[in-house]
CSV table of C-alpha atoms and ligand atoms in Angstrom, one decimal:
chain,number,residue,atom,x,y,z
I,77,UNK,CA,0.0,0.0,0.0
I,78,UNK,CA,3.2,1.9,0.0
I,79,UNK,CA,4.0,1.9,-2.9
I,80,UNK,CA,3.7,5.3,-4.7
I,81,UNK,CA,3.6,4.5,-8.0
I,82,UNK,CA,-0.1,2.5,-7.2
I,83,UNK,CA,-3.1,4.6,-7.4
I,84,UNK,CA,-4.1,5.9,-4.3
I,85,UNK,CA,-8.0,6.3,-3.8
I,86,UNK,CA,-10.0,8.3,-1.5
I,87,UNK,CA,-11.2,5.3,0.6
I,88,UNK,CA,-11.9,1.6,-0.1
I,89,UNK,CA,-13.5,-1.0,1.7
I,90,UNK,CA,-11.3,-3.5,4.6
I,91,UNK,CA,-13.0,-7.1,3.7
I,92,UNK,CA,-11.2,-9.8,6.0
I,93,UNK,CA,-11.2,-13.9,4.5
I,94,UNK,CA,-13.6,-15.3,7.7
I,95,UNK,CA,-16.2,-12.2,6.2
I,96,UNK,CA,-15.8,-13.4,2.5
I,97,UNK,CA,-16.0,-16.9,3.7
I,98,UNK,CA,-19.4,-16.2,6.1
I,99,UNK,CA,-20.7,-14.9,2.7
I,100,UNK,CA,-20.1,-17.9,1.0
I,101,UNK,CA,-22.0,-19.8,4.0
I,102,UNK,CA,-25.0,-17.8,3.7
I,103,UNK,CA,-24.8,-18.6,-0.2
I,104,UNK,CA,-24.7,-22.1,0.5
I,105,UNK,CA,-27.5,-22.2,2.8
I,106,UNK,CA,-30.1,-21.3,0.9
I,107,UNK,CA,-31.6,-18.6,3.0
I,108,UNK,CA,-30.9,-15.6,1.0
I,109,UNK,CA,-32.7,-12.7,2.3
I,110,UNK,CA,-33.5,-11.6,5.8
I,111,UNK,CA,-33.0,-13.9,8.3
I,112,UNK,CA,-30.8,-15.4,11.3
I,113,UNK,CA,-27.8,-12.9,9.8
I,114,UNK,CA,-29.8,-10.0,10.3
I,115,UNK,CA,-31.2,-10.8,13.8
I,116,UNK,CA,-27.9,-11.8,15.1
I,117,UNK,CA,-26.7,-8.4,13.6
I,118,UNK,CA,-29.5,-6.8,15.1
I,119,UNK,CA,-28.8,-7.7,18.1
I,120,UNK,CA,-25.3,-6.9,18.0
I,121,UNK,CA,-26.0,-3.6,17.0
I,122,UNK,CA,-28.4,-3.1,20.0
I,123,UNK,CA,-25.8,-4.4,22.4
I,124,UNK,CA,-23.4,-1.3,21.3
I,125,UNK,CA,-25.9,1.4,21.3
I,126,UNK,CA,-26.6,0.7,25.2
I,127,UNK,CA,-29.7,-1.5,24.4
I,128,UNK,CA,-31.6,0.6,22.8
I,129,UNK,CA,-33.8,-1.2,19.9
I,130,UNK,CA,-32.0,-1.2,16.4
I,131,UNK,CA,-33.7,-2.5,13.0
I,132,UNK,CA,-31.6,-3.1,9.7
I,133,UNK,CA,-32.8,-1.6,6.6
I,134,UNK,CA,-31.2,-1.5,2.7
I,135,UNK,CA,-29.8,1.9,2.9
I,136,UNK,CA,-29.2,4.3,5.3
I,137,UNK,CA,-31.3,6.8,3.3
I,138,UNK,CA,-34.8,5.1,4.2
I,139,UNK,CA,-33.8,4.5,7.5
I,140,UNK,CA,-34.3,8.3,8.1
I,141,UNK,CA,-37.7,8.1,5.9
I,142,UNK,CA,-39.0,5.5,8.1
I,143,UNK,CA,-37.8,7.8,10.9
I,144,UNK,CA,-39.9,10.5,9.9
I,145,UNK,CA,-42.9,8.1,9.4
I,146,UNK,CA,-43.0,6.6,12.4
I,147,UNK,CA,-43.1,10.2,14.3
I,148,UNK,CA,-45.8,10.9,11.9
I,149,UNK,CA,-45.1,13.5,9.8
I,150,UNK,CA,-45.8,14.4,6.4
I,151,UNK,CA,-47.8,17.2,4.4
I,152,UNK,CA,-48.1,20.4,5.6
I,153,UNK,CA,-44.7,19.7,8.3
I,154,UNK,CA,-41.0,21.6,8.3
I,155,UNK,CA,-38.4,19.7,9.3
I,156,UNK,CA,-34.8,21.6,9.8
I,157,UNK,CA,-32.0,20.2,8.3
I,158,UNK,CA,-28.3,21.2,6.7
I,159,UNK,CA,-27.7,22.1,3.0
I,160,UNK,CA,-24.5,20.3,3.7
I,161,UNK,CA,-24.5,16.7,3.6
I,162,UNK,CA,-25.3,14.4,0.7
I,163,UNK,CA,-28.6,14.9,-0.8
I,164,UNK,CA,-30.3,11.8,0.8
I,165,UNK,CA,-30.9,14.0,3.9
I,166,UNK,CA,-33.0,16.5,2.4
I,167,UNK,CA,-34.6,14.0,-0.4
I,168,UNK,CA,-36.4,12.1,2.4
I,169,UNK,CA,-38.0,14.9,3.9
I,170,UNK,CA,-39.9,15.9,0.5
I,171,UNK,CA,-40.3,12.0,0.0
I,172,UNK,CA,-43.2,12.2,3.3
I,173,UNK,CA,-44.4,15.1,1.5
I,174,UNK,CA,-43.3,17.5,4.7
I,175,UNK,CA,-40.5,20.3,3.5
I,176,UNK,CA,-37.2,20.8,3.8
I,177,UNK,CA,-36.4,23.8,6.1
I,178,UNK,CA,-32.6,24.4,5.7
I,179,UNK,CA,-30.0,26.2,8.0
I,180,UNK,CA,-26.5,27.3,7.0
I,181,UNK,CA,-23.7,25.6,8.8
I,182,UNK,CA,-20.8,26.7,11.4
I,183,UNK,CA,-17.7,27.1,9.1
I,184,UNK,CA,-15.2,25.4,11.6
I,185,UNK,CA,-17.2,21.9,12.3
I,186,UNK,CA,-19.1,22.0,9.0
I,187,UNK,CA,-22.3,20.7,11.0
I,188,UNK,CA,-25.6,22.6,11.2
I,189,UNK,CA,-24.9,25.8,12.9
I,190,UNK,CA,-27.5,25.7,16.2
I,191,UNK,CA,-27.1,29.0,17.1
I,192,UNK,CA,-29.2,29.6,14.1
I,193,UNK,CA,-32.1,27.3,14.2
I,194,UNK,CA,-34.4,29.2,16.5
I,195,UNK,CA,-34.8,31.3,13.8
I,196,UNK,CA,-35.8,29.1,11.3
I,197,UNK,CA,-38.9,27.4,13.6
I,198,UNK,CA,-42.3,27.9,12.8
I,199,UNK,CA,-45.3,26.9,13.7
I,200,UNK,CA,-45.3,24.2,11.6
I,201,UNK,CA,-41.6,22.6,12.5
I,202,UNK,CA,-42.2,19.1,13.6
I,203,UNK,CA,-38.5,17.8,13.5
I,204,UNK,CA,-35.1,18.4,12.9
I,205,UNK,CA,-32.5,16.4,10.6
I,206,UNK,CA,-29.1,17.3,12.0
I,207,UNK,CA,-25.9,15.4,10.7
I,208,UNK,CA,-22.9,14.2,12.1
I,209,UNK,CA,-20.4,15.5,9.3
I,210,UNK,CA,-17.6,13.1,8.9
I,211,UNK,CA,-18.3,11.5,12.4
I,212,UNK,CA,-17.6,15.1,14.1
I,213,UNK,CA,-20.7,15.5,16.4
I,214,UNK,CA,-23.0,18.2,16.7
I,215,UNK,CA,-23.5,20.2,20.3
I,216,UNK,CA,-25.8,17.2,21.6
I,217,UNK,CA,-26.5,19.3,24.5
I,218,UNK,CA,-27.4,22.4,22.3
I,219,UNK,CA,-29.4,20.0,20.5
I,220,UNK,CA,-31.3,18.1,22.7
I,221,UNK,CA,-31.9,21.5,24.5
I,222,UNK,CA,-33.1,22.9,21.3
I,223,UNK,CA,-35.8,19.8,20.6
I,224,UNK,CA,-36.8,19.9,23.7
I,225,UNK,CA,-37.7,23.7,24.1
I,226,UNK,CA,-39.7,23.5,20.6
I,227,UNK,CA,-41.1,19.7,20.9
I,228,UNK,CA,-39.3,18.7,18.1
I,229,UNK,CA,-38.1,15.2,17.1
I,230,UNK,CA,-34.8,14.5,16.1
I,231,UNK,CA,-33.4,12.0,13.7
I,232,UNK,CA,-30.2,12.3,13.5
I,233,UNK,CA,-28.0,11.2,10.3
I,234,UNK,CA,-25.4,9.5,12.1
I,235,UNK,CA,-24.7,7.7,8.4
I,236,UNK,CA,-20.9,8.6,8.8
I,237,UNK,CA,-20.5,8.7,12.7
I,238,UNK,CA,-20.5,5.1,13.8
I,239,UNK,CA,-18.4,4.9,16.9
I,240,UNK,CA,-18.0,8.5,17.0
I,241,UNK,CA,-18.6,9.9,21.0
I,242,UNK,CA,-20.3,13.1,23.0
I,243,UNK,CA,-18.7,13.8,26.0
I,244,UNK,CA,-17.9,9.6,26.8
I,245,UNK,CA,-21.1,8.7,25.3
I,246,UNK,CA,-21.1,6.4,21.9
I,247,UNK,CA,-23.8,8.7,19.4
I,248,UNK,CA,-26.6,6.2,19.1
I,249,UNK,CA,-27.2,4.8,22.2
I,250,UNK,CA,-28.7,8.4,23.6
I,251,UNK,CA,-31.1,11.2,22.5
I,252,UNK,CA,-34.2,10.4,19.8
I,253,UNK,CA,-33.9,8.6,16.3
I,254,UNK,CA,-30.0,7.7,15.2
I,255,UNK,CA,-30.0,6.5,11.5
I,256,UNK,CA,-26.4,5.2,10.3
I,257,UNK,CA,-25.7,4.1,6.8
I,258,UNK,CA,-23.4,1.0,6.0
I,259,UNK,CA,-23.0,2.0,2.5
I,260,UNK,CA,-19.3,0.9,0.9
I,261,UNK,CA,-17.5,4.0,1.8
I,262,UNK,CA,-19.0,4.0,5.5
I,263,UNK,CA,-16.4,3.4,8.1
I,264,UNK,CA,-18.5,-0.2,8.5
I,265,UNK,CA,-20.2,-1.3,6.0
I,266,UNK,CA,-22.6,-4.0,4.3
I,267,UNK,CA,-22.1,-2.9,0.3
I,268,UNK,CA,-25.2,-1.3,0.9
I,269,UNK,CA,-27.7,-0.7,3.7
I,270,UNK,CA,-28.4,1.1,7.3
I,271,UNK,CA,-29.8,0.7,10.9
I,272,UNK,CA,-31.9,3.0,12.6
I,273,UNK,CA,-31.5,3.2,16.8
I,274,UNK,CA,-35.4,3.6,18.1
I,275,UNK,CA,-36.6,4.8,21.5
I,276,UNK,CA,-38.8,1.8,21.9
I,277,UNK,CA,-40.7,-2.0,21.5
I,278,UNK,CA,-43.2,0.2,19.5
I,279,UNK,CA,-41.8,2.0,17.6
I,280,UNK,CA,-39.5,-1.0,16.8
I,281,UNK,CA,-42.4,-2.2,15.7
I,282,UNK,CA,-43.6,0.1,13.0
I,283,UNK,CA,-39.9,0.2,11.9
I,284,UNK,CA,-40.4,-3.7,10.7
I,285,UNK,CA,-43.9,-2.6,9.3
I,286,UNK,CA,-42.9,0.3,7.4
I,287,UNK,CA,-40.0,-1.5,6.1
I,288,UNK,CA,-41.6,-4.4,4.7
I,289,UNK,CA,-44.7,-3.4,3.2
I,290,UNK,CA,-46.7,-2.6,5.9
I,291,UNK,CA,-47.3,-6.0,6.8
I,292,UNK,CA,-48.1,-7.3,10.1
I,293,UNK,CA,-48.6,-10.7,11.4
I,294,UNK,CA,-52.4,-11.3,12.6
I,295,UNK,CA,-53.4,-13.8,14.4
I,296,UNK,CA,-53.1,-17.4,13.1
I,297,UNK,CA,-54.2,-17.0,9.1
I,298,UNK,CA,-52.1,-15.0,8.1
I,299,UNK,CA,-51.1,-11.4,7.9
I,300,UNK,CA,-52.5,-7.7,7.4
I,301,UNK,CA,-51.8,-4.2,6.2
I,302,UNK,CA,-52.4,-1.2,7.9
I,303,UNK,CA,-50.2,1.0,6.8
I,304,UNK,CA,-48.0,1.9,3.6
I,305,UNK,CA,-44.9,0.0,3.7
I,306,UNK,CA,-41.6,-0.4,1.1
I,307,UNK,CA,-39.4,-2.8,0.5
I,308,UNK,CA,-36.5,-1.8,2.8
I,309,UNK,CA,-35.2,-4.4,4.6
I,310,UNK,CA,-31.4,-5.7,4.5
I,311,UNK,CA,-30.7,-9.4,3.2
I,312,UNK,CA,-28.8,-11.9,5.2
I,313,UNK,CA,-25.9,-11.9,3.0
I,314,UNK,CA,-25.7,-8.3,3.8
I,315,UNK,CA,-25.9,-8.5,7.4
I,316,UNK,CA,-22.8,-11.3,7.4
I,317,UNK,CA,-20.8,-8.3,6.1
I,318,UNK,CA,-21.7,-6.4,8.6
I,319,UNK,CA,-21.3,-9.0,11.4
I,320,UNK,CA,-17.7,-10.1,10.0
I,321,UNK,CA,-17.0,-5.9,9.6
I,322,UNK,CA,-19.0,-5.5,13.8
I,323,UNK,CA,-15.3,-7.4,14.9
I,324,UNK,CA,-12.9,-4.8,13.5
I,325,UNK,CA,-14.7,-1.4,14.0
I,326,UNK,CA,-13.1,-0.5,17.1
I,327,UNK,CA,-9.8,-1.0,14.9
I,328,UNK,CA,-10.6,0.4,11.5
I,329,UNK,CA,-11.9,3.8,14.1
I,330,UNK,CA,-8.4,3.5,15.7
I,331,UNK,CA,-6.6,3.2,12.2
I,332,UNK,CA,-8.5,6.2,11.1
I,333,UNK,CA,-7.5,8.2,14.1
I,334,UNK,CA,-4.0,7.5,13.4
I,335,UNK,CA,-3.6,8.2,10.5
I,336,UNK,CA,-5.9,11.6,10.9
I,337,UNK,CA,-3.2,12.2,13.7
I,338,UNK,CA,-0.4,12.2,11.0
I,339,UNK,CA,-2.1,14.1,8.7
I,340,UNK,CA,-2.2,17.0,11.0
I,341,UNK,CA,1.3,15.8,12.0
I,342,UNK,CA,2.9,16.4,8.4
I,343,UNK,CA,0.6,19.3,7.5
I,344,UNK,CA,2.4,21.2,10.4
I,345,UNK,CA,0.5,23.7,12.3
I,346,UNK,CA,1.4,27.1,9.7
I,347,UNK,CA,0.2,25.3,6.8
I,348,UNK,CA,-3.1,26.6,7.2
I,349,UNK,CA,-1.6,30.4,7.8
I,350,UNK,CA,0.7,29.7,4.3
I,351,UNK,CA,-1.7,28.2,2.4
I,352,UNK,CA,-4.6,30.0,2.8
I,353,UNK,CA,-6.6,26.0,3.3
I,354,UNK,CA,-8.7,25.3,6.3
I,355,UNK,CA,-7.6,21.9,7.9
I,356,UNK,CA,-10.8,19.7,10.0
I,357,UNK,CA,-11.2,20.2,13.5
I,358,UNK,CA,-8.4,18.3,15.4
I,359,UNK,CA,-11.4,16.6,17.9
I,360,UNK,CA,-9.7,13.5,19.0
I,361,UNK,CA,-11.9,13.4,21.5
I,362,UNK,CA,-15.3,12.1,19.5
I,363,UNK,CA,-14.5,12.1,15.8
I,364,UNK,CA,-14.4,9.1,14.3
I,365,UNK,CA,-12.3,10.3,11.4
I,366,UNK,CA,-15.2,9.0,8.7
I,367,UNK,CA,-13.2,11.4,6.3
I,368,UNK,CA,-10.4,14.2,6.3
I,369,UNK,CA,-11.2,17.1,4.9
I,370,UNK,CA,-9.7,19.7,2.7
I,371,UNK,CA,-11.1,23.8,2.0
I,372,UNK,CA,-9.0,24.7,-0.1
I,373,UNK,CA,-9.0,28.6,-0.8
I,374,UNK,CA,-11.2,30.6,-2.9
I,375,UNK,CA,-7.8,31.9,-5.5
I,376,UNK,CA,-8.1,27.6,-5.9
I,377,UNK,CA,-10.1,26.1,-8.5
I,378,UNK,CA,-10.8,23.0,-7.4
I,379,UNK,CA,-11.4,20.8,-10.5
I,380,UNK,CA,-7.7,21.7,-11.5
I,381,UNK,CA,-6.9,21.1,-8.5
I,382,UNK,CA,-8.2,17.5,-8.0
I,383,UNK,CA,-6.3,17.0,-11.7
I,384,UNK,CA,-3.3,17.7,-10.2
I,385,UNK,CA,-3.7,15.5,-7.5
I,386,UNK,CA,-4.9,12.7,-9.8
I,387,UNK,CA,-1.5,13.4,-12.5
I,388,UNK,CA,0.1,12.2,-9.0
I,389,UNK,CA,-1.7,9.0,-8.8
I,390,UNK,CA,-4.1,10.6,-5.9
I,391,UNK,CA,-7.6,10.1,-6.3
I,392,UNK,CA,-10.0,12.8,-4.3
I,393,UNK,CA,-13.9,13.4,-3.0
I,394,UNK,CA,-15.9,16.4,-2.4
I,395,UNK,CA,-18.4,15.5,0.1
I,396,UNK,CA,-20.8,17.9,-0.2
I,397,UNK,CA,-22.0,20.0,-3.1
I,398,UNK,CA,-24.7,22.3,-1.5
I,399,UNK,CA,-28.3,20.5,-1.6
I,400,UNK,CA,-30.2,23.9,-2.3
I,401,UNK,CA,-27.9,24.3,-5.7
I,402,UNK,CA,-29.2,21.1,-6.9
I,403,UNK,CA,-31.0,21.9,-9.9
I,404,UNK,CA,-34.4,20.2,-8.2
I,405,UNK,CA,-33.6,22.4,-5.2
I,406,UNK,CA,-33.6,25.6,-7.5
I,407,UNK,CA,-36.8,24.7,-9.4
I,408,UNK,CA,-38.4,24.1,-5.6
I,409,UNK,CA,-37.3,28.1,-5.1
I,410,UNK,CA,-33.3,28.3,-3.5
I,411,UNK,CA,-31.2,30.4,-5.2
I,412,UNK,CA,-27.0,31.1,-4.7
I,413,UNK,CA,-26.6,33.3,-1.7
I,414,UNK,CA,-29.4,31.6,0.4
I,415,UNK,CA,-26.7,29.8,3.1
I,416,UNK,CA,-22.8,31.1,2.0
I,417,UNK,CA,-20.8,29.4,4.3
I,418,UNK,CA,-22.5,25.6,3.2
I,419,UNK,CA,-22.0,27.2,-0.6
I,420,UNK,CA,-18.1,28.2,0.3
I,421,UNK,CA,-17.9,24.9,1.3
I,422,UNK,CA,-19.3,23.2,-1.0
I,423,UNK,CA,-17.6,24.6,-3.6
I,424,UNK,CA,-13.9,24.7,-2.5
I,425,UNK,CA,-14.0,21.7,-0.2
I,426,UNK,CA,-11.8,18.2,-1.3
I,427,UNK,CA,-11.6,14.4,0.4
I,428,UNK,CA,-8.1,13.4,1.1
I,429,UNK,CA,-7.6,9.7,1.1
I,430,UNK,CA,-8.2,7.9,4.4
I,431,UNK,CA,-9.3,4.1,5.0
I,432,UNK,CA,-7.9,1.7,7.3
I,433,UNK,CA,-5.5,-0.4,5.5
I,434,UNK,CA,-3.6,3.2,3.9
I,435,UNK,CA,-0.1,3.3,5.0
I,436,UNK,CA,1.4,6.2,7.3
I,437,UNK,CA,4.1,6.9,4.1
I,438,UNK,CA,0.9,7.1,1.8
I,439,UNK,CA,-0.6,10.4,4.4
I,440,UNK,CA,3.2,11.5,3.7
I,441,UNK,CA,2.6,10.9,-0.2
I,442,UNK,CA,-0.9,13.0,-0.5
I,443,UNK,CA,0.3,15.7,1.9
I,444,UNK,CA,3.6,16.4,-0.2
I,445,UNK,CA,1.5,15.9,-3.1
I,446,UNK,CA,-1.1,18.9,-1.6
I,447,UNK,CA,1.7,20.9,-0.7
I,448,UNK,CA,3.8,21.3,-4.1
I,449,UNK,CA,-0.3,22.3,-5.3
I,450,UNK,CA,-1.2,25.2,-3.0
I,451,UNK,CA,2.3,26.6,-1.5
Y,778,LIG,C1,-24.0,7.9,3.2
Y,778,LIG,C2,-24.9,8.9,3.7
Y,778,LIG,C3,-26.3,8.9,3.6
Y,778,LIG,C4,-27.0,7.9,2.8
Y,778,LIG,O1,-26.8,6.6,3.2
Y,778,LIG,P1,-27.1,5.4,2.1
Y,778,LIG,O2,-26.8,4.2,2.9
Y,778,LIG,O3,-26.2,5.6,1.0
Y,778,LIG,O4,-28.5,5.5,1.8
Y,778,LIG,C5,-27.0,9.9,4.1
Y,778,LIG,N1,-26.4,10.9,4.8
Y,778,LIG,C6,-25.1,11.0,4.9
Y,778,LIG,C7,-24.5,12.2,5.6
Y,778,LIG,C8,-24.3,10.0,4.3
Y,778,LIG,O5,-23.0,10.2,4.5
């Protein structure tokens, strides 16, 4: 992984043998879809979010629909949320039929900026969508404090912040709804799909409905349907990925850590004064280092920039583009200007490669690499 001729990508999935070979078990049984896999991984997953209940679904983008169901809202609701995250966050909220209410974001953590959400409430607010960008967690306390002042529910897109903490405390096993995603590029993952962290029996309950058709067992002939269901719910070939991927997470966190560690180590602390770049927030703390970002200055055009980064054999991500720029978003009435500091962002901001198995000489490889671009 060292070697630097090889293509270097921004992340790539850690698949050990024993997971490839649980896969080929499940194959081999004959019981495909969801089944003792997904229960056992279930369970797991409840164990290390403090007990609270947890259902597996096929992404972690319906896992935050179903969130929004099951507290009940729909037409005529605002739910708050970020224009800085990938578009799934905002999608779901239209897909109830409520609307997306979005708040600009704090420029240093790059989550949604709580000291401005008060005054974006209305009558009409029913929730709030806040995400945990990169595994950096928001202000739980301003939060919580926030929800609970105004009655709203929270589901929180925890899709990148598996393992990540507040204040000692894994995200997940506290507060409302948690919805993580275990999509490839996800610091666990099960090639696709998610798990949503509930309150309680109940509304674990409409979490199985809503995910498979609405469908309910009823007494002994059979079954019924009350509600509007989908199709959402994970296969056990899925969940022996994420069982064999459960055993290394504390590890692959760790890695991540590490190597976030050197980054900061060999960008030195004036690289951000020379270069006019903004590093992440150094919180060692409760980050789980899901990715290591870049903002590169405004004088830098960042296309050109990622090309010269790619002539070196170093492949790069922008997470996000700003939703409300989305073309769908314009035609629904945003416009440029609307929330600056998620559009700075969004424009200027670059993924450096990070994923457990990289090597600490490959950090030293991008960040030489960075530095003959910008200084
Ligand atoms: C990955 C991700 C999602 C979507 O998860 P999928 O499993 O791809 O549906 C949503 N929000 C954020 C912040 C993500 O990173």
């Amino acid at each position: 992984m060292s070697d630097s001729s090889a293509f270097l990508p921004f992340t790539k999935p850690t698949i050990d043998e024993e997971t490839i070979a649980a896969v080929a078990d499940v194959l081999r049984s004959g019981w495909l879809t969801s089944g003792p896999n997904v229960q056992k991984f279930e369970a797991q997953l409840s164990e290390y979010f403090g007990g609270r209940p947890v259902r597996t679904f096929n992404s972690g983008t319906c896992t935050m629909e179903i969130a929004l169901r099951i507290a009940g809202i729909g037409a005529g609701d605002e739910v708050i949320t970020t224009p800085n995250s990938w578009v799934a966050t905002a999608n779901v909220i239209i897909e109830t039929g409520a609307t997306p209410v979005f708040v600009d974001i704090d420029a240093r953590t790059h989550n949604i900026d709580l000291d401005k959400v008060e005054a974006a409430i209305t009558p009409r607010t029913r929730a709030i969508i806040p995400v945990h960008m990169c595994g950096l967690p928001c202000d739980m306390d301003k939060l919580y404090a926030l929800a609970e002042k105004y009655q709203l529910r929270v589901v929180e897109d925890a899709a990148q912040a598996i393992g990540s903490t507040w204040q000692g405390r894994r995200i997940g096993s506290f507060g409302d709804f948690a919805s993580f995603s275990f999509q490839v590029n996800k610091n666990i993952m099960t090639g696709e799909g998610g798990c949503l962290v509930l309150n309680n029996a109940e509304e674990a309950r409409l979490a199985e409905k809503y995910r498979l058709q609405g469908v309910s067992r009823s007494g002994l002939d059979g079954i019924d349907v009350d509600v509007l269901g989908g199709k959402y719910n994970m296969t056990d070939i899925a969940a022996a990925i994420g069982l064999g991927q459960m055993k290394h997470l504390a590890e692959f966190n760790a890695k991540r850590a590490a190597l976030a560690q050197h980054y900061f180590d060999c960008f030195g602390a004036d690289f951000e004064a020379h270069s006019g770049a903004e590093l992440p927030l150094a919180d060692f703390e409760n980050c789980n280092w899901h990715m290591f970002h870049l903002v590169l200055p405004e004088s830098v055009n960042r296309a050109a920039f990622m090309q010269q980064m790619l002539d070196q054999k170093i492949g790069l991500g922008y997470h996000y583009r700003a939703i409300h720029l989305f073309s769908y978003y314009r035609a629904r009435g945003y416009t440029d200007g609307m929330f600056p500091v998620a559009e700075r962002v969004g424009k200027q901001i670059v993924t450096l490669p990070l994923f457990p198995t990289m090597a600490m000489t490959d950090v030293e490889r991008v960040v030489t690499a960075v530095k003959s671009c910008l200084l």
